[in-house]
Each structure stands twice: as structure tokens, then as C-alpha cells.
mmCIF file of C-alpha atoms in Angstrom:
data_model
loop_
_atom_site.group_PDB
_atom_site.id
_atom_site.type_symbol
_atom_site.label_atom_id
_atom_site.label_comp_id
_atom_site.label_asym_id
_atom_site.label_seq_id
_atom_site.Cartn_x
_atom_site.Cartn_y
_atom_site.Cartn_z
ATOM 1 C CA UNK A 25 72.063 -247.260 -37.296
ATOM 2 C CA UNK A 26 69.034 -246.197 -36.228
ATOM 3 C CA UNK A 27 67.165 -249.791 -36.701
ATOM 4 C CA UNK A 28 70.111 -251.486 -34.835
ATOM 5 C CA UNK A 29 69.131 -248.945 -31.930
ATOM 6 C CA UNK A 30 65.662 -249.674 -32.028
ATOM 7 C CA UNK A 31 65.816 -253.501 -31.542
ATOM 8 C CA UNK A 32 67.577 -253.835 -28.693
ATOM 9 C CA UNK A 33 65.046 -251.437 -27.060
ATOM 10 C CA UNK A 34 62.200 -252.532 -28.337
ATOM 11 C CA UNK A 35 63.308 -255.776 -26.969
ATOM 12 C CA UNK A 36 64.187 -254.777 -23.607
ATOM 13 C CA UNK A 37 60.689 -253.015 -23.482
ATOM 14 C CA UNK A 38 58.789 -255.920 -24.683
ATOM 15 C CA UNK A 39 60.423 -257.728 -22.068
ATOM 16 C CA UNK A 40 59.614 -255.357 -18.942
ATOM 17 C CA UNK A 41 56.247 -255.168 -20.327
ATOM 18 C CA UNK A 42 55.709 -258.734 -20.295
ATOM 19 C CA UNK A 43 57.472 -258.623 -16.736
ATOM 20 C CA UNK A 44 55.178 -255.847 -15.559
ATOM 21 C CA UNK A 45 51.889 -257.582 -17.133
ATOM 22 C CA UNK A 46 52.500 -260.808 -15.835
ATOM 23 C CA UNK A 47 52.535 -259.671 -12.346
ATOM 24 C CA UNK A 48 49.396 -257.977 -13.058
ATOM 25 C CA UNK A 49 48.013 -260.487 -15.130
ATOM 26 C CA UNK A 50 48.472 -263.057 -12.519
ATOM 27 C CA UNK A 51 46.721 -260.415 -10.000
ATOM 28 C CA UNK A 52 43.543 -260.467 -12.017
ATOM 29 C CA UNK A 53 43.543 -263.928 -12.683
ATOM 30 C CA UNK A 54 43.780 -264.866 -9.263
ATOM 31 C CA UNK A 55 40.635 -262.363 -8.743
ATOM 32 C CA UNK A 56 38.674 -263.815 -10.921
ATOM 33 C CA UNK A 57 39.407 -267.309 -10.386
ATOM 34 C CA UNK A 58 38.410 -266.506 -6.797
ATOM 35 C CA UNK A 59 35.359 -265.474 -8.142
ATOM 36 C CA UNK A 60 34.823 -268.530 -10.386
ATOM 37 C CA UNK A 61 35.562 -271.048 -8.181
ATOM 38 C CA UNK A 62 39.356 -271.218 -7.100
ATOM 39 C CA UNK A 63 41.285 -269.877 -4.480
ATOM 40 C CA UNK A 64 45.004 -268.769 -4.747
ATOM 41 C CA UNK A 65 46.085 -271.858 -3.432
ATOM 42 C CA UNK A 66 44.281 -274.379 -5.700
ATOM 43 C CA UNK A 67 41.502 -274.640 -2.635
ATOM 44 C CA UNK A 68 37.719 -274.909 -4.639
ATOM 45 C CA UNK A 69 35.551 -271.583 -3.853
ATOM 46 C CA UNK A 70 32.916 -274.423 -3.152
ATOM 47 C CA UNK A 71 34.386 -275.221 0.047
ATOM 48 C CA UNK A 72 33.837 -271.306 1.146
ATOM 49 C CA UNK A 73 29.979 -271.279 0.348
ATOM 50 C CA UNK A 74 28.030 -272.945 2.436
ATOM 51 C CA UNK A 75 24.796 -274.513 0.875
ATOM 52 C CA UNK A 76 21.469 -273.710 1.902
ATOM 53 C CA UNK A 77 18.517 -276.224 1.618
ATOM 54 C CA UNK A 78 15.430 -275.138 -0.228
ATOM 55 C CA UNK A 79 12.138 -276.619 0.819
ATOM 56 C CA UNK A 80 9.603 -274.792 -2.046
ATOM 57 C CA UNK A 81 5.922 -274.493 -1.603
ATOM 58 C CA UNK A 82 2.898 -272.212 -3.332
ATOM 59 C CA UNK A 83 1.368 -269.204 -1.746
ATOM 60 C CA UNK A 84 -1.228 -266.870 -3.300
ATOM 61 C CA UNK A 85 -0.244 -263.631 -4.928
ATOM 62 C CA UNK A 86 -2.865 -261.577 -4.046
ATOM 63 C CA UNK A 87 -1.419 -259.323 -7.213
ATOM 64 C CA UNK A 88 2.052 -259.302 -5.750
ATOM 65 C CA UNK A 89 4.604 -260.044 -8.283
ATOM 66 C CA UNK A 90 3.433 -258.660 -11.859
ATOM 67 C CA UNK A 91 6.900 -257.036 -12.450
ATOM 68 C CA UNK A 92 10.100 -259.251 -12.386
ATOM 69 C CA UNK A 93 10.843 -259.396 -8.509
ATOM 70 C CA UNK A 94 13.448 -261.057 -6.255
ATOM 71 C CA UNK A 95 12.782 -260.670 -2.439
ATOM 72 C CA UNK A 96 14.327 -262.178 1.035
ATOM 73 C CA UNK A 97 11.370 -261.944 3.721
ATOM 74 C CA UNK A 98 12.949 -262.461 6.951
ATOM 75 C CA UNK A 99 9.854 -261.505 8.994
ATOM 76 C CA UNK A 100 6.286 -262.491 9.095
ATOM 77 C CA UNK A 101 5.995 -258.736 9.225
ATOM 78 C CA UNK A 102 7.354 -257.948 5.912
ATOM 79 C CA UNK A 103 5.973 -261.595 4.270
ATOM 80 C CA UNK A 104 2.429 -259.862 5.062
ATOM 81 C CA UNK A 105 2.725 -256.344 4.162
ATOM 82 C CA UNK A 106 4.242 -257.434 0.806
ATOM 83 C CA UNK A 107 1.683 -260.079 -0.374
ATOM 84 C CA UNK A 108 -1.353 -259.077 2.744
ATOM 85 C CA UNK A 109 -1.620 -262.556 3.746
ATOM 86 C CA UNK A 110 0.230 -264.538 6.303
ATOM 87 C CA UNK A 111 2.717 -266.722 5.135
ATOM 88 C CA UNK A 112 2.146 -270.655 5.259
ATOM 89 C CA UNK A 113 1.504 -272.011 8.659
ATOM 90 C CA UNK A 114 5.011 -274.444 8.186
ATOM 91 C CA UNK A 115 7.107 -271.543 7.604
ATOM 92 C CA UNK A 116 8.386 -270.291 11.162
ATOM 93 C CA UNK A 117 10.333 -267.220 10.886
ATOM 94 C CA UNK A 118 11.931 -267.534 14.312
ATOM 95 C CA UNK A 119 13.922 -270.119 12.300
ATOM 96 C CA UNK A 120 13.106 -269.561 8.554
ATOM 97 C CA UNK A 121 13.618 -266.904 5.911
ATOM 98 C CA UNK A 122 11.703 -266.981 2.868
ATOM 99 C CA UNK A 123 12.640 -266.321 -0.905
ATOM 100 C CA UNK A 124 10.212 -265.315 -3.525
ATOM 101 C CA UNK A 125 10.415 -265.210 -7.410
ATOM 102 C CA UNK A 126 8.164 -263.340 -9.526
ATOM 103 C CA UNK A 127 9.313 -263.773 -13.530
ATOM 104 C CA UNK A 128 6.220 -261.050 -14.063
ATOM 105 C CA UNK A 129 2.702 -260.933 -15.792
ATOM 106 C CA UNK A 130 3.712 -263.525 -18.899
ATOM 107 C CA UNK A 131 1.017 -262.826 -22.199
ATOM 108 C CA UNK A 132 0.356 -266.990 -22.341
ATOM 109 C CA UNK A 133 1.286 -269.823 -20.570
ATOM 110 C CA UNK A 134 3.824 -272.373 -20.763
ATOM 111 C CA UNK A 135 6.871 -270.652 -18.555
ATOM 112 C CA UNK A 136 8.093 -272.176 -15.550
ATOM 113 C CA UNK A 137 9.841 -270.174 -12.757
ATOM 114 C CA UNK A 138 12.473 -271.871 -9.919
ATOM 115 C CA UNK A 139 14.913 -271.250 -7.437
ATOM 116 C CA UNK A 140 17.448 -273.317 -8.582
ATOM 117 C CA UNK A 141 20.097 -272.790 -5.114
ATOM 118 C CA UNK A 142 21.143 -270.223 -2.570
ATOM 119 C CA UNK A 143 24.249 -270.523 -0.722
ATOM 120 C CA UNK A 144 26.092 -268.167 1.786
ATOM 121 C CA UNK A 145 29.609 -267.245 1.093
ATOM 122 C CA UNK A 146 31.422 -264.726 3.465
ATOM 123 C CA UNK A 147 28.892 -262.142 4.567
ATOM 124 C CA UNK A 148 26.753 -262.570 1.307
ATOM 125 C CA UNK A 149 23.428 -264.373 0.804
ATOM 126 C CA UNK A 150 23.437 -265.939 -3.071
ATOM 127 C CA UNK A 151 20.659 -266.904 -4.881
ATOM 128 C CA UNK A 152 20.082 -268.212 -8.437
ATOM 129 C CA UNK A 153 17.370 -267.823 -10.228
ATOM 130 C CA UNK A 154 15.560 -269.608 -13.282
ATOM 131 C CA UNK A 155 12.905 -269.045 -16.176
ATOM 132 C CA UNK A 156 11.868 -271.582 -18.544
ATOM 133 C CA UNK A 157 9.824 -270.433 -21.371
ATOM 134 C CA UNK A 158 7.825 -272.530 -23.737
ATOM 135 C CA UNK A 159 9.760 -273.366 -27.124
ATOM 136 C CA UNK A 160 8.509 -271.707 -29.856
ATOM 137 C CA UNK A 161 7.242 -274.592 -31.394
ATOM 138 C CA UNK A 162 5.121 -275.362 -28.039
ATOM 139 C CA UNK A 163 1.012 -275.170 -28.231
ATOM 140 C CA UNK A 164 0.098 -272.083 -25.399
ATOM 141 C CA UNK A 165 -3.286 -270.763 -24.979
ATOM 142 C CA UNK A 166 -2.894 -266.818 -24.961
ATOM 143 C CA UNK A 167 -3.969 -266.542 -21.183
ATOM 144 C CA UNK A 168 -1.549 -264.028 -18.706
ATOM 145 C CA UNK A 169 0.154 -265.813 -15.737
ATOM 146 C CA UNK A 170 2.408 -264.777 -13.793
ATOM 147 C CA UNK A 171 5.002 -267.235 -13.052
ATOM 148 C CA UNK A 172 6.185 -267.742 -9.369
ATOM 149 C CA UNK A 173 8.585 -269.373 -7.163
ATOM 150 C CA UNK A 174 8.612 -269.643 -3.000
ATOM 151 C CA UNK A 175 11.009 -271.405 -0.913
ATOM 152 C CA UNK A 176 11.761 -271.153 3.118
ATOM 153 C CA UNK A 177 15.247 -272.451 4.417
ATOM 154 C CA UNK A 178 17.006 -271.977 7.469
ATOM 155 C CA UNK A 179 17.912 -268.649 8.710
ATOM 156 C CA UNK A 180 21.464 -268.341 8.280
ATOM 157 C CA UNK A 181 24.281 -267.940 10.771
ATOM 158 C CA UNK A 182 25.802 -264.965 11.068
ATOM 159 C CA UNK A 183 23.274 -262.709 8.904
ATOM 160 C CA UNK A 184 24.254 -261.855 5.613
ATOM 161 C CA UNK A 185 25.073 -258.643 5.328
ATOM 162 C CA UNK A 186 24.217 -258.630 1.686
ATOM 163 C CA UNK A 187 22.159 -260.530 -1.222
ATOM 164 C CA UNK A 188 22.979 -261.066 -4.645
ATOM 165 C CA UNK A 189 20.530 -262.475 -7.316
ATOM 166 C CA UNK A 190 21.638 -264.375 -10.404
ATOM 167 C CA UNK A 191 19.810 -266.211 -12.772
ATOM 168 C CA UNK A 192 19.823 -268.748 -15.681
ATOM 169 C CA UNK A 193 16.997 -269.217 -17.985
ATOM 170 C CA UNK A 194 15.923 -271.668 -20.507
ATOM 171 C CA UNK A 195 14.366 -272.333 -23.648
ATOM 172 C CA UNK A 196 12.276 -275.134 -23.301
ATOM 173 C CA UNK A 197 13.500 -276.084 -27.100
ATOM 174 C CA UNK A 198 16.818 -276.162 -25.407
ATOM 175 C CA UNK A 199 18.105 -272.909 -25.513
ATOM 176 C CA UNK A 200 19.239 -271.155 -22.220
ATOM 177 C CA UNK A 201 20.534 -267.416 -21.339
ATOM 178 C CA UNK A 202 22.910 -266.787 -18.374
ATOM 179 C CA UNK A 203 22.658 -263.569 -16.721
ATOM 180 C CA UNK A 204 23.585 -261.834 -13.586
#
């Protein structure tokens, strides 16, 4: 008797579980698919960001950058106090912002490091990082660098209110490590 009883209500409780967690279910999905490129309505996340342009060039350290760093500089103020130079001469920052990658001091040589996109989205600045490091079957001479990475783009309209760094790095033997 007891068995017969339990069925039924296990049943019915499966079934307002599933009822229950699929609402839920379909709550987080939509979350994260907003975050991973879809909308609710089927609309691509792609069309909300708006792309920025990176023009890269080289700038001295000056012994800036020998920890793992990730820096806006949205005034020639702040571009000089952090590296005590002025930035290049083509990088206006009544119109430009600059970006600035340090992958740290690096025991040999060999590693490459990029900005590999930005993009605004909402009231957040996004930028994606990237570290390529010599395969391990690659000749090095045993000489510290400190891989680096500069870029200027367009100020963007409104400000972000925010920015949030990402990065994807390689293996030069083809091996490559996502991380936020």
C-alpha cells in the first residue's frame, strides 16, 4: 500500500519540480546566453557591442610594467606619471585613450604580448588580452624581457563607466589558455 502511495507522489513531485526548474532553468539560460552572445529574442549580443579600432604602436617602459598590468590612460596626465614620459606625439588625448599591456618581467625571450580587441557594450569598456609564449621545443636565449602591448583608439561615446579585462593566451606549439 505504501509503494502504490508513493508513486503517484513521487510523480506529481517530479513533475512540479521539472515545472518549477524549467522556469528557472530557462531564467539562467537566458542570462547566460545574454552573456555569450544572444539576446532573449534570438538578437546576436554582437549587435549591442560596439567595436573599437586599435591602432598599436611601441613606447618605452622606462621600468613600467614588470608585474602583469592592464591600464586605460585617458589623460596625458596619467600616460606620464605612470611611465614619466610623454606619450607618442600621434596620440591626442582630446580624442584618444590609450591601452597598455604589460605580460611582466619574462626569464627568456620568445613571448609575444597583444591586444587582440576592445569593444564597448552598455556602459562597459571590454578589452581582450593575449600572451604567446615560446613552445617548449623553441631555441630562447635566457635574457629577461618584458613583453608589452600599446594601442590608442577613439575615445568612446558616452564614457564607460567601467572596464573589464579578459584574456586568451597561447602556446606557440599550439596550445592556448582562456581566462578571464
Amino acid at each position: 500500500m505504501l509503494r502504490t502511495w508513493f508513486l503517484p507522489c513521487a510523480s506529481i513531485v517530479a513533475l512540479l519540480a521539472m515545472g518549477c526548474g524549467s522556469s528557472a532553468r530557462s531564467d539562467a539560460e537566458e542570462s547566460s546566453a545574454l552573456s555569450e552572445g544572444a539576446s532573449a529574442d534570438g538578437v546576436e549580443e554582437q549587435a549591442l557591442k560596439t567595436p573599437i579600432s586599435l591602432d598599436s604602436f611601441e613606447d618605452d617602459l622606462d621600468g613600467a610594467g614588470s608585474s602583469e598590468v592592464r591600464k586605460i590612460f585617458t589623460t596625458a596626465t596619467a600616460y606620464y606619471n605612470y611611465f614619466g614620459h610623454d606619450a607618442p606625439a600621434d596620440v591626442d588625448f582630446y580624442y584618444d585613450w590609450v591601452v597598455f599591456y604589460s605580460a611582466g618581467d619574462k626569464a627568456s625571450d620568445g613571448y609575444t604580448a597583444k591586444i587582440e580587441s576592445a569593444y564597448v557594450s552598455g556602459s562597459t569598456l571590454y578589452v581582450k588580452t593575449r600572451l604567446e609564449s615560446p613552445a617548449d621545443n623553441c631555441s630562447v636565449s635566457q635574457t629577461s624581457t618584458t613583453p608589452h602591448a600599446f594601442a590608442r583608439f577613439s575615445k568612446p561615446y558616452p564614457r564607460p563607466k567601467t572596464v573589464r579585462y579578459s584574456r586568451h593566451d597561447a602556446n606557440m606549439g599550439g596550445r592556448s589558455r582562456g581566462h578571464l
